[in-house]
Short mmCIF file of C-alpha atoms and ligand atoms in Angstrom, two decimals:
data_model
loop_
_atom_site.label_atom_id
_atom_site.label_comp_id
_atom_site.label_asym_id
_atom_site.label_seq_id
_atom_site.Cartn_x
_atom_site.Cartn_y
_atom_site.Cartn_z
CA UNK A 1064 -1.99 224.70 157.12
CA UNK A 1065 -0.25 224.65 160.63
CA UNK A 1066 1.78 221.88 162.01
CA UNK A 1067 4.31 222.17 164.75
CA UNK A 1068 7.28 220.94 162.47
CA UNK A 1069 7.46 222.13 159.46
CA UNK A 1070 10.64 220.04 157.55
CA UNK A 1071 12.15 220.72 153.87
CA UNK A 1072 13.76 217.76 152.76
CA UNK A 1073 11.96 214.02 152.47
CA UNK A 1074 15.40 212.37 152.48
CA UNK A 1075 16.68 210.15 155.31
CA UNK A 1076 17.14 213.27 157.59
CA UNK A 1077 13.81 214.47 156.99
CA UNK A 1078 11.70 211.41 157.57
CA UNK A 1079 13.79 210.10 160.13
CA UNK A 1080 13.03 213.36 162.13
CA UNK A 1081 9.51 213.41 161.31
CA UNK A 1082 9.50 209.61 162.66
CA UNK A 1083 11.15 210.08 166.20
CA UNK A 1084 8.96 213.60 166.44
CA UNK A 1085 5.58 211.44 165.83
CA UNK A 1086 6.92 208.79 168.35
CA UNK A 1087 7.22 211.87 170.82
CA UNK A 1088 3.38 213.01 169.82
CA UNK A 1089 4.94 215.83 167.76
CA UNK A 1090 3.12 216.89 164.56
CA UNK A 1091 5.15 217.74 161.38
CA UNK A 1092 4.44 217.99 157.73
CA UNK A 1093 7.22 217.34 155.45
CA UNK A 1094 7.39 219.17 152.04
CA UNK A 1095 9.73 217.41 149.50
CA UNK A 1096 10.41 219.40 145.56
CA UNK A 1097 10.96 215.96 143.81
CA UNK A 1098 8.36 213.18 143.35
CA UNK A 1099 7.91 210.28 145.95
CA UNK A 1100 9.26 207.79 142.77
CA UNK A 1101 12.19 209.84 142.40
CA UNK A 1102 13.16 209.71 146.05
CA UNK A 1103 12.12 206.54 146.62
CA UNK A 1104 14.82 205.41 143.64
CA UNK A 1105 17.72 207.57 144.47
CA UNK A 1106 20.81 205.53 144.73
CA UNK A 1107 23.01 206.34 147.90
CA UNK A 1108 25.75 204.47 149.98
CA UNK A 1109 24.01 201.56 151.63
CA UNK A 1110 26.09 200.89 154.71
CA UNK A 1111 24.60 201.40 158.14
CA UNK A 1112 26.75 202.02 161.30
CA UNK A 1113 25.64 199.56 164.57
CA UNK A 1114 23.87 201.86 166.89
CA UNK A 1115 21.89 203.24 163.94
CA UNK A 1116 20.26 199.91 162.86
CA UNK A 1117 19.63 199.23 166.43
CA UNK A 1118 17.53 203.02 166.52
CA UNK A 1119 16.28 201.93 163.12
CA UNK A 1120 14.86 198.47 164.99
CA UNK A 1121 13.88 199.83 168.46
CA UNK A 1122 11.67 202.33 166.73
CA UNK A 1123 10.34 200.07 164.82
CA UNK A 1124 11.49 200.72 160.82
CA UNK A 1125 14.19 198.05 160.98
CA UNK A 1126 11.60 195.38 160.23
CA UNK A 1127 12.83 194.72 156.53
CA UNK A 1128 16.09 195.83 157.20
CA UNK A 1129 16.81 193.23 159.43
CA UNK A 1130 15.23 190.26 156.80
CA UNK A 1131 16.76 191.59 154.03
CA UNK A 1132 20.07 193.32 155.17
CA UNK A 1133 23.47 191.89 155.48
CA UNK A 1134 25.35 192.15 158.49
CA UNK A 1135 28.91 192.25 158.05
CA UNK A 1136 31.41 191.51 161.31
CA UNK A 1137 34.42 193.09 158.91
CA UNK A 1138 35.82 194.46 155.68
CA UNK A 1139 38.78 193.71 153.61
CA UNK A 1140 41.40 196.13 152.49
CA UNK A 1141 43.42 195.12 149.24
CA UNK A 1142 46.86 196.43 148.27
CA UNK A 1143 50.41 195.26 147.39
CA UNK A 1144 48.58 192.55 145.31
CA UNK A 1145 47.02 190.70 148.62
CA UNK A 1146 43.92 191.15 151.30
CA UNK A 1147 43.79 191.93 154.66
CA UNK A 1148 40.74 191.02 156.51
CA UNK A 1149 39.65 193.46 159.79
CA UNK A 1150 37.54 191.71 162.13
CA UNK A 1151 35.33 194.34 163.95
CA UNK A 1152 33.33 192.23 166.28
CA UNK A 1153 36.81 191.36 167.48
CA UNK A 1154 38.04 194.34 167.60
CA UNK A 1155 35.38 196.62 169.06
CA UNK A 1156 32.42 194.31 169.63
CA UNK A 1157 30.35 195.66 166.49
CA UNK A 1158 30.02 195.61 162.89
CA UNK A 1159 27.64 197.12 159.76
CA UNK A 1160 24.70 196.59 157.86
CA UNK A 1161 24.72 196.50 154.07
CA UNK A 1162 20.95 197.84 152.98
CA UNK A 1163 20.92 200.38 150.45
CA UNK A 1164 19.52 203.85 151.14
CA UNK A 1165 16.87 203.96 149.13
CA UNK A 1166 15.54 201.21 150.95
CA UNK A 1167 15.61 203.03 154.26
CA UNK A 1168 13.99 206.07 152.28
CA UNK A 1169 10.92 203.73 151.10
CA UNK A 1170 10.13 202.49 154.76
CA UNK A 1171 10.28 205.57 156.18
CA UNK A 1172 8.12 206.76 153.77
CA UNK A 1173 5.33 203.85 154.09
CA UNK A 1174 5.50 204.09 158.06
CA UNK A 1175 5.20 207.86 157.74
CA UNK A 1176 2.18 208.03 155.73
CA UNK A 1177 0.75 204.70 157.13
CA UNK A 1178 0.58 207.22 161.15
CA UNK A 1179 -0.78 209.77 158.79
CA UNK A 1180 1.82 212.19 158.17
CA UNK A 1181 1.37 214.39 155.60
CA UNK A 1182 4.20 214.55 152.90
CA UNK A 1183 3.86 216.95 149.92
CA UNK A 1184 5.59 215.81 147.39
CA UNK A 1185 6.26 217.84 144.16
CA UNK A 1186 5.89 221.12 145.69
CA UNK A 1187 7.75 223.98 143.69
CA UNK A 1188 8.78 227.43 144.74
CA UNK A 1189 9.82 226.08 148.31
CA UNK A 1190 10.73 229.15 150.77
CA UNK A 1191 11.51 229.33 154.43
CA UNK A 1192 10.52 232.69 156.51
CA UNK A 1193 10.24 234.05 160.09
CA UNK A 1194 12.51 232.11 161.67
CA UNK A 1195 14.06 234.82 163.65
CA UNK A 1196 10.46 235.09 165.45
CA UNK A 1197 8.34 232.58 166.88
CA UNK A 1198 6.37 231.60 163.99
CA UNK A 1199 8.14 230.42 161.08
CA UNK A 1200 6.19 230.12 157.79
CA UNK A 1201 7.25 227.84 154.67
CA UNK A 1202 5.39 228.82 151.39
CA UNK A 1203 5.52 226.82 148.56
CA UNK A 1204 3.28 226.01 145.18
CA UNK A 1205 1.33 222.34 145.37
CA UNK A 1206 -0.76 220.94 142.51
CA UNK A 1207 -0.92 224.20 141.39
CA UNK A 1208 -1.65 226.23 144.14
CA UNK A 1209 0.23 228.76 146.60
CA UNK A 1210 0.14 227.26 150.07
CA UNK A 1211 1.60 228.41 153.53
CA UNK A 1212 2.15 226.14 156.73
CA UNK A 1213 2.60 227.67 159.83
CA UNK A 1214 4.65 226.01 162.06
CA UNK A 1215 6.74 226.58 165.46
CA UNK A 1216 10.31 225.40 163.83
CA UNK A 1217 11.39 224.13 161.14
CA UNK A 1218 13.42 221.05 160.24
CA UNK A 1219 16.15 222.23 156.93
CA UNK A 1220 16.47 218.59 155.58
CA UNK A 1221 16.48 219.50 152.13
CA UNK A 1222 20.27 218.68 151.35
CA UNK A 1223 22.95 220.65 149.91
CA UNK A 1224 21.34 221.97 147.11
CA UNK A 1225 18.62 223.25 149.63
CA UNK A 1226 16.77 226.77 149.87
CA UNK A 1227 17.02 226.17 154.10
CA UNK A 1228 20.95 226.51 154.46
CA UNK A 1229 20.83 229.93 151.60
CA UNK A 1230 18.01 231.44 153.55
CA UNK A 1231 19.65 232.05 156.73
CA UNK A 1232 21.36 235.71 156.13
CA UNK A 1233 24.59 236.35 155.27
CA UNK A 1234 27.51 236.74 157.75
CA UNK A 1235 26.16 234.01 159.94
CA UNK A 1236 27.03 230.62 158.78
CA UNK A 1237 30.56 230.08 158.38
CA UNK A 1238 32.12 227.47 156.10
CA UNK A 1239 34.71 225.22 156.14
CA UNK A 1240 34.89 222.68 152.80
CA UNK A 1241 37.92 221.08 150.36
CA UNK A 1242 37.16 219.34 147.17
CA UNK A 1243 39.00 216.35 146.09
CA UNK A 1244 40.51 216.45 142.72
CA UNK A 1245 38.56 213.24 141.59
CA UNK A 1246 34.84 211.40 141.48
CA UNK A 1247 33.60 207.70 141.74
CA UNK A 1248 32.40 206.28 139.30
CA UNK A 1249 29.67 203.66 140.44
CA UNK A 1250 27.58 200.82 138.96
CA UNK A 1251 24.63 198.25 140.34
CA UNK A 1252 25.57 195.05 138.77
CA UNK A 1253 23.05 191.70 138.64
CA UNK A 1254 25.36 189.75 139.51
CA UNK A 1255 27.15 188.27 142.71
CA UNK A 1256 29.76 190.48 144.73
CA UNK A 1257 33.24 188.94 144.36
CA UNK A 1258 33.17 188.50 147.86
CA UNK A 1259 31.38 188.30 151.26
CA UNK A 1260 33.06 191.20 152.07
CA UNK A 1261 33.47 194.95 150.92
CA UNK A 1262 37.06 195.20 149.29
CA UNK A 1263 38.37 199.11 149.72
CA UNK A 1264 41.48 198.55 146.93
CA UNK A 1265 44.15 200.26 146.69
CA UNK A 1266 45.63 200.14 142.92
CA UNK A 1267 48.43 201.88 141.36
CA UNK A 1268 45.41 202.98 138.81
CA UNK A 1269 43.17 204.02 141.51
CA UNK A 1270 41.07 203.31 144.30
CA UNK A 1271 38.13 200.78 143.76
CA UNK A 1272 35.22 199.43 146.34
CA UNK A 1273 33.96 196.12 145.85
CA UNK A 1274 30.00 196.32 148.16
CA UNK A 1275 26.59 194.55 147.78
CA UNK A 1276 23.16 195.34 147.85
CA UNK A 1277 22.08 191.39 148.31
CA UNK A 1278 24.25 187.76 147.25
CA UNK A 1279 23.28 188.30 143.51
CA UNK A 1280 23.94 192.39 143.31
CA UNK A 1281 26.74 193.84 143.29
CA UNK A 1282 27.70 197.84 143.73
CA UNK A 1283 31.09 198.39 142.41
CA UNK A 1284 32.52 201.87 142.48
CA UNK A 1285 36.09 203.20 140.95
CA UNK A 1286 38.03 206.07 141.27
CA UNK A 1287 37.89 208.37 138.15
CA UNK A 1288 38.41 211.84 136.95
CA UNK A 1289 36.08 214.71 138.74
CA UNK A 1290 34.14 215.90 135.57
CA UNK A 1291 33.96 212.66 133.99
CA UNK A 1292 30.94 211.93 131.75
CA UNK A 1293 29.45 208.74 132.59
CA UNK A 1294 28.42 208.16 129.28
CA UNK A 1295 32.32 208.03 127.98
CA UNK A 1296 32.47 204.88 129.44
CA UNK A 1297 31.13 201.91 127.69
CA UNK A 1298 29.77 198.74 129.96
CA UNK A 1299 33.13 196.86 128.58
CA UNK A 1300 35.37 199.35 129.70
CA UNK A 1301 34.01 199.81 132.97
CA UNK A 1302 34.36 196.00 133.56
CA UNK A 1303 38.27 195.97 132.80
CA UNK A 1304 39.03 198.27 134.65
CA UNK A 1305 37.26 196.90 137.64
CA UNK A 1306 38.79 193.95 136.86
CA UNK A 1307 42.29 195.36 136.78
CA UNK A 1308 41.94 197.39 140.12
CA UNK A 1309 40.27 193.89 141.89
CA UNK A 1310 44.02 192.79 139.94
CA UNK A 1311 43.01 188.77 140.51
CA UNK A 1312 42.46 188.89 144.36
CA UNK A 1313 39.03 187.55 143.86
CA UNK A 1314 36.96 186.71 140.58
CA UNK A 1315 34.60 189.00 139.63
CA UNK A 1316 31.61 187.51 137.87
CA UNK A 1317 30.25 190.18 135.38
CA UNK A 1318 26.82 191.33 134.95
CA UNK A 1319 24.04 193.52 133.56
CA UNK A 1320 24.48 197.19 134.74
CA UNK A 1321 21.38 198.48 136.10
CA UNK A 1322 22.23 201.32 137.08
CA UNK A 1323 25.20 203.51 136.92
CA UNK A 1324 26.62 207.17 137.70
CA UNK A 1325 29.48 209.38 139.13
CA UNK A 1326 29.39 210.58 142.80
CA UNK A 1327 31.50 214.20 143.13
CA UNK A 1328 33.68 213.98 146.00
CA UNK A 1329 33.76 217.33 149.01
CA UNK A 1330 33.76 217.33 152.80
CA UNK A 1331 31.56 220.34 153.78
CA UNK A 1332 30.51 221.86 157.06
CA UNK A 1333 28.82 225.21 158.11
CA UNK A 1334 28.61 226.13 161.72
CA UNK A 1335 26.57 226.84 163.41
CA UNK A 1336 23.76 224.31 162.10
CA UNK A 1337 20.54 226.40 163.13
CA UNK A 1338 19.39 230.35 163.30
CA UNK A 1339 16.37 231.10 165.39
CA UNK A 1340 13.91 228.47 164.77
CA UNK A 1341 15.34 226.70 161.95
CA UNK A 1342 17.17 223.98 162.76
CA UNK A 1343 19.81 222.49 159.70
CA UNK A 1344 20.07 218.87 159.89
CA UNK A 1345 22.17 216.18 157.27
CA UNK A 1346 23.41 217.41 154.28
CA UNK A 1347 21.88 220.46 153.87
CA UNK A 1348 25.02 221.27 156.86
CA UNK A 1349 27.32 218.79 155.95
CA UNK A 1350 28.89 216.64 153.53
CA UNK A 1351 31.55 213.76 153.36
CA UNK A 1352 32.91 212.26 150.85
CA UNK A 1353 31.67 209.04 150.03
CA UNK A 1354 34.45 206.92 151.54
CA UNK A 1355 33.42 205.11 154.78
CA UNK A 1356 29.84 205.58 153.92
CA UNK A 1357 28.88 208.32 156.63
CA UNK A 1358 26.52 210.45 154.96
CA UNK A 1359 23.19 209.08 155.88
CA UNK A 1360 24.66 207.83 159.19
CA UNK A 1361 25.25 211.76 159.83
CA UNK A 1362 22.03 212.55 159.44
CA UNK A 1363 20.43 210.08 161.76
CA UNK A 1364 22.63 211.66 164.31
CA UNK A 1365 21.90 214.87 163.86
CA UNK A 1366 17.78 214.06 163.77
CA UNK A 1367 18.36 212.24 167.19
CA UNK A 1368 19.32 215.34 168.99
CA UNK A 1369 17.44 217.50 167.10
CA UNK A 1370 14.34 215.45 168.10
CA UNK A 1371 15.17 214.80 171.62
CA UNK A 1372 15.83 218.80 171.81
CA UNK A 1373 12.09 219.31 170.53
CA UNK A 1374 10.77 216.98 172.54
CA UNK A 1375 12.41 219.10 175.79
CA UNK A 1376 10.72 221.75 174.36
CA UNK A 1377 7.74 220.89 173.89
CA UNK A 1378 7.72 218.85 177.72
CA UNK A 1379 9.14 221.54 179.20
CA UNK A 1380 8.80 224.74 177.68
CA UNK A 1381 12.74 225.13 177.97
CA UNK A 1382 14.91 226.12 174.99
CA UNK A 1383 18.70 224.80 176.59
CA UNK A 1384 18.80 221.57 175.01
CA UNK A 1385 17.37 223.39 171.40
CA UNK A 1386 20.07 226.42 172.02
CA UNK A 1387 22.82 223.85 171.88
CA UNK A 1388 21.74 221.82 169.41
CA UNK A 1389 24.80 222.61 166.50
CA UNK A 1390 27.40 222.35 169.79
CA UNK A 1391 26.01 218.92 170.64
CA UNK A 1392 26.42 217.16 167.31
CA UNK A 1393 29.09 219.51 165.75
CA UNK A 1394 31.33 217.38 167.29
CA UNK A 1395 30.47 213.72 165.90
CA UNK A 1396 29.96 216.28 162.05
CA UNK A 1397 34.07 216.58 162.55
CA UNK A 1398 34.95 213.52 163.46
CA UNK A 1399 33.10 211.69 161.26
CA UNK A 1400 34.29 214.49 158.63
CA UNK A 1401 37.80 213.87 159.95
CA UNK A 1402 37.49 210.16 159.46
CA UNK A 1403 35.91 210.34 155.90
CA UNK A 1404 38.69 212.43 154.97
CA UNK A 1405 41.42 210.21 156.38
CA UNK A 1406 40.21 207.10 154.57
CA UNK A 1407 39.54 208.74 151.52
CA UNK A 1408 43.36 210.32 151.62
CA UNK A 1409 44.57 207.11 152.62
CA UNK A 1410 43.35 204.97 149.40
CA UNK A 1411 42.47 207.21 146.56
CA UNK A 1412 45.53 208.21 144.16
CA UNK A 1413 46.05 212.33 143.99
CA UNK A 1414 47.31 214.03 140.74
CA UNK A 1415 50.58 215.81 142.25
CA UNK A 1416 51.76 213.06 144.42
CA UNK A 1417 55.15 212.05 144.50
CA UNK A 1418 57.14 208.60 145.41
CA UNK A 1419 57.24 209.35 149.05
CA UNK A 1420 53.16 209.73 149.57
CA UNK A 1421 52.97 206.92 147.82
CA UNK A 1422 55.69 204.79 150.34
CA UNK A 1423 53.81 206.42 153.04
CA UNK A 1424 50.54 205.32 152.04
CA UNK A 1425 51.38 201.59 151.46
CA UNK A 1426 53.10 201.95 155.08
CA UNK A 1427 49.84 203.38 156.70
CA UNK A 1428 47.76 200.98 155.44
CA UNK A 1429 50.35 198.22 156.70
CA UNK A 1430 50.13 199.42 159.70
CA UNK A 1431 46.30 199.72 160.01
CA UNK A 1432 46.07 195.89 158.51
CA UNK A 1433 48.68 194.93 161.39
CA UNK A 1434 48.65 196.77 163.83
CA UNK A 1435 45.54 195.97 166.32
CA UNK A 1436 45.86 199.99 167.89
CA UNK A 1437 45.91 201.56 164.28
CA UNK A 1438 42.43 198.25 163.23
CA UNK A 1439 40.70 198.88 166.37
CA UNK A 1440 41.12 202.93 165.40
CA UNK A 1441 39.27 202.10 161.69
CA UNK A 1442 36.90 199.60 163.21
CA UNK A 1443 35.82 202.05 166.35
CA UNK A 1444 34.77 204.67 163.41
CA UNK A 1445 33.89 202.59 160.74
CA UNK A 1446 31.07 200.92 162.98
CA UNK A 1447 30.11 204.46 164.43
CA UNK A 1448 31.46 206.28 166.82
CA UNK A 1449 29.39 206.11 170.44
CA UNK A 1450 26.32 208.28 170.42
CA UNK A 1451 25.86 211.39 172.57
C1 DHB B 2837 29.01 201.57 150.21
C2 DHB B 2837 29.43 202.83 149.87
C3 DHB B 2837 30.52 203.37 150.49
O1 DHB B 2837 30.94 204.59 150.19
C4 DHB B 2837 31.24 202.66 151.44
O2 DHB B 2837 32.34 203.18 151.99
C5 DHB B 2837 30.81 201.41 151.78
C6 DHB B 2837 29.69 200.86 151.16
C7 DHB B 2837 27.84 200.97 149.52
O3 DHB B 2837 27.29 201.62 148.63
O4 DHB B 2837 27.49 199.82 149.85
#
């Protein structure tokens, strides 16, 4: 097989580059290890910064999105007992959607395959090679059979558990991470979010997120131990102590768990994101932690430039824009890294803390609910920093 894109990975990064390549008359093929059910199910942060939904509707995958998403002008943050509402259309003009990943994943993957694309799903053995040259290969096994595309680069959107990111060689990627010394534990709940609003809470027991996927289903997520086994918990339990970290600022109806799970918590980054012709892209380079909702948002950035870069490429037979590709978005990977970090240190509890982070904390978060400098700061990043 020979494409001119070859991309690992048939997450958000992957399709969404193989999307804005078509709309530039590039070919790709993307190869994906898991099934199209299993990707199509995978349950991910659902929040979507402004100028991604408008790339998301201008290139013509917001369709559903915009029927069925909910567009929120501002968020609530809970602690010493009472809420605090931040309004970010006042304060920078802008706000999110609500529309859960998996979502985004299944109209990707019906617009890609409705222009044609090939996606292989359930390939095994997946390998990346000849990247330092100008033809890159990616062999894998599909339906039973060894198979080889040839490609001119190739798109490393297969996350962080990816072969891309392991198969450049040692000594060139360099790493800069931090684990947090806790987890979320998260549930989908049939039933209606206690309020319009996400609630980020922060409880003497731990921080808690109150979010939606629609009016009657909730996604409710909790602040636990790192290694805890989701199966310790009993549907009762989890319920008290959400109710206990909501602590009676809003009723929260109960309802059948459809789903639930923990999500580890690391910030991650290698730099650079590319070696010769493969180009890393989304979390196969970075992760956040799950605070603030970046991931996927990431990841559409990264694809932008990375597309646009091709597209030079391929015009122009010029490799600048390509060259600089980990220089041009390693700066929105820090500060959105930067940002994730800073909310996630500002309303999660830590094991060694002592009465004075706590006294600080409760003042930050004052100050952010009443201050309009330290509101407009949250809101400017919340809603997505300007795009390059
Ligand atoms: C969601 C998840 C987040 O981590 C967040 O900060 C906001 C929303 C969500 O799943 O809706």
């Amino acid at each position: 097989m020979r494409t001119q894109v070859g991309i690992v990975g048939a997450g958000p990064a992957g399709l969404m580059l193989s999307h804005l390549l078509h709309r530039a008359g590039i070919e790709s093929i993307i190869i994906e290890n898991r099934s199209r059910e299993y990707c199509e199910a995978r349950i991910r942060a659902g929040l979507i910064e402004q100028w991604a939904r408008d790339m998301l509707v201008e290139t013509g995958v917001g369709e559903r999105m915009q029927r069925e998403g909910i567009f929120h002008d501002g968020v609530k943050l809970r602690f010493g007992g009472a809420l605090h509402r931040l309004d970010f259309v006042d304060l920078v003009g802008k706000g999110v959607t609500i529309y859960g990943q998996q979502e985004i994943v299944k109209d990707l993957i019906n617009a890609r395959l409705a222009a044609g694309t090939k996606i292989l799903f359930e390939a095994d053995d997946v390998s990346v090679h000849d990247f330092d040259g100008k033809k890159p290969k990616i062999r894998f096994t599909h339906e039973g059979k060894a198979q080889e595309i040839d490609c001119d680069f190739i798109g490393g959107c297969d996350g962080f558990h990816g072969v891309c990111r392991p198969s450049i060689p040692d000594g060139v990627l360099t790493t800069y991470d931090r684990d947090y010394p806790f987890g979320w534990l998260g549930i989908l709940s049939e039933s209606p979010p206690p309020d319009e609003e996400l609630i980020y809470s922060y409880h003497e027991r731990g921080f808690a997120l109150y979010t939606m996927r629609s009016p009657v289903l909730a996604r409710l997520y909790f602040q636990c131990a790192p290694d805890t086994d989701i199966e310790s918990w009993s549907d009762a339990q989890i319920w008290e102590e959400l109710h206990l970290r909501l602590g009676g600022a809003r009723k929260l109806a109960e309802g059948k768990i459809l789903q639930k799970g923990v999500t580890p918590m690391r910030s991650f980054v290698v730099e650079p994101m590319q070696r010769g012709r493969l180009f890393l892209a989304g979390d196969s380079a970075h992760i956040v932690p799950p605070t603030g909702a970046k991931g996927m948002n990431l990841a559409f950035a990264d694809v932008r430039v990375l597309s646009r870069s091709l597209d030079a490429f391929y015009r122009t037979g010029k490799s600048e824009l390509l060259d600089g590709y980990s220089q041009t978005v390693l700066p929105r990977v820090w500060k959105a890294q930067r940002f994730s970090w800073w909310m996630t240190q500002l309303l999660h509890r830590f094991p060694h803390e002592s009465a004075f982070d706590r006294r600080r904390q409760l003042a930050e978060l004052d100050y952010v609910a009443t201050s309009r400098a330290a509101s407009t700061t949250l809101a400017e990043n919340y809603t997505g920093l300007p795009i390059e």
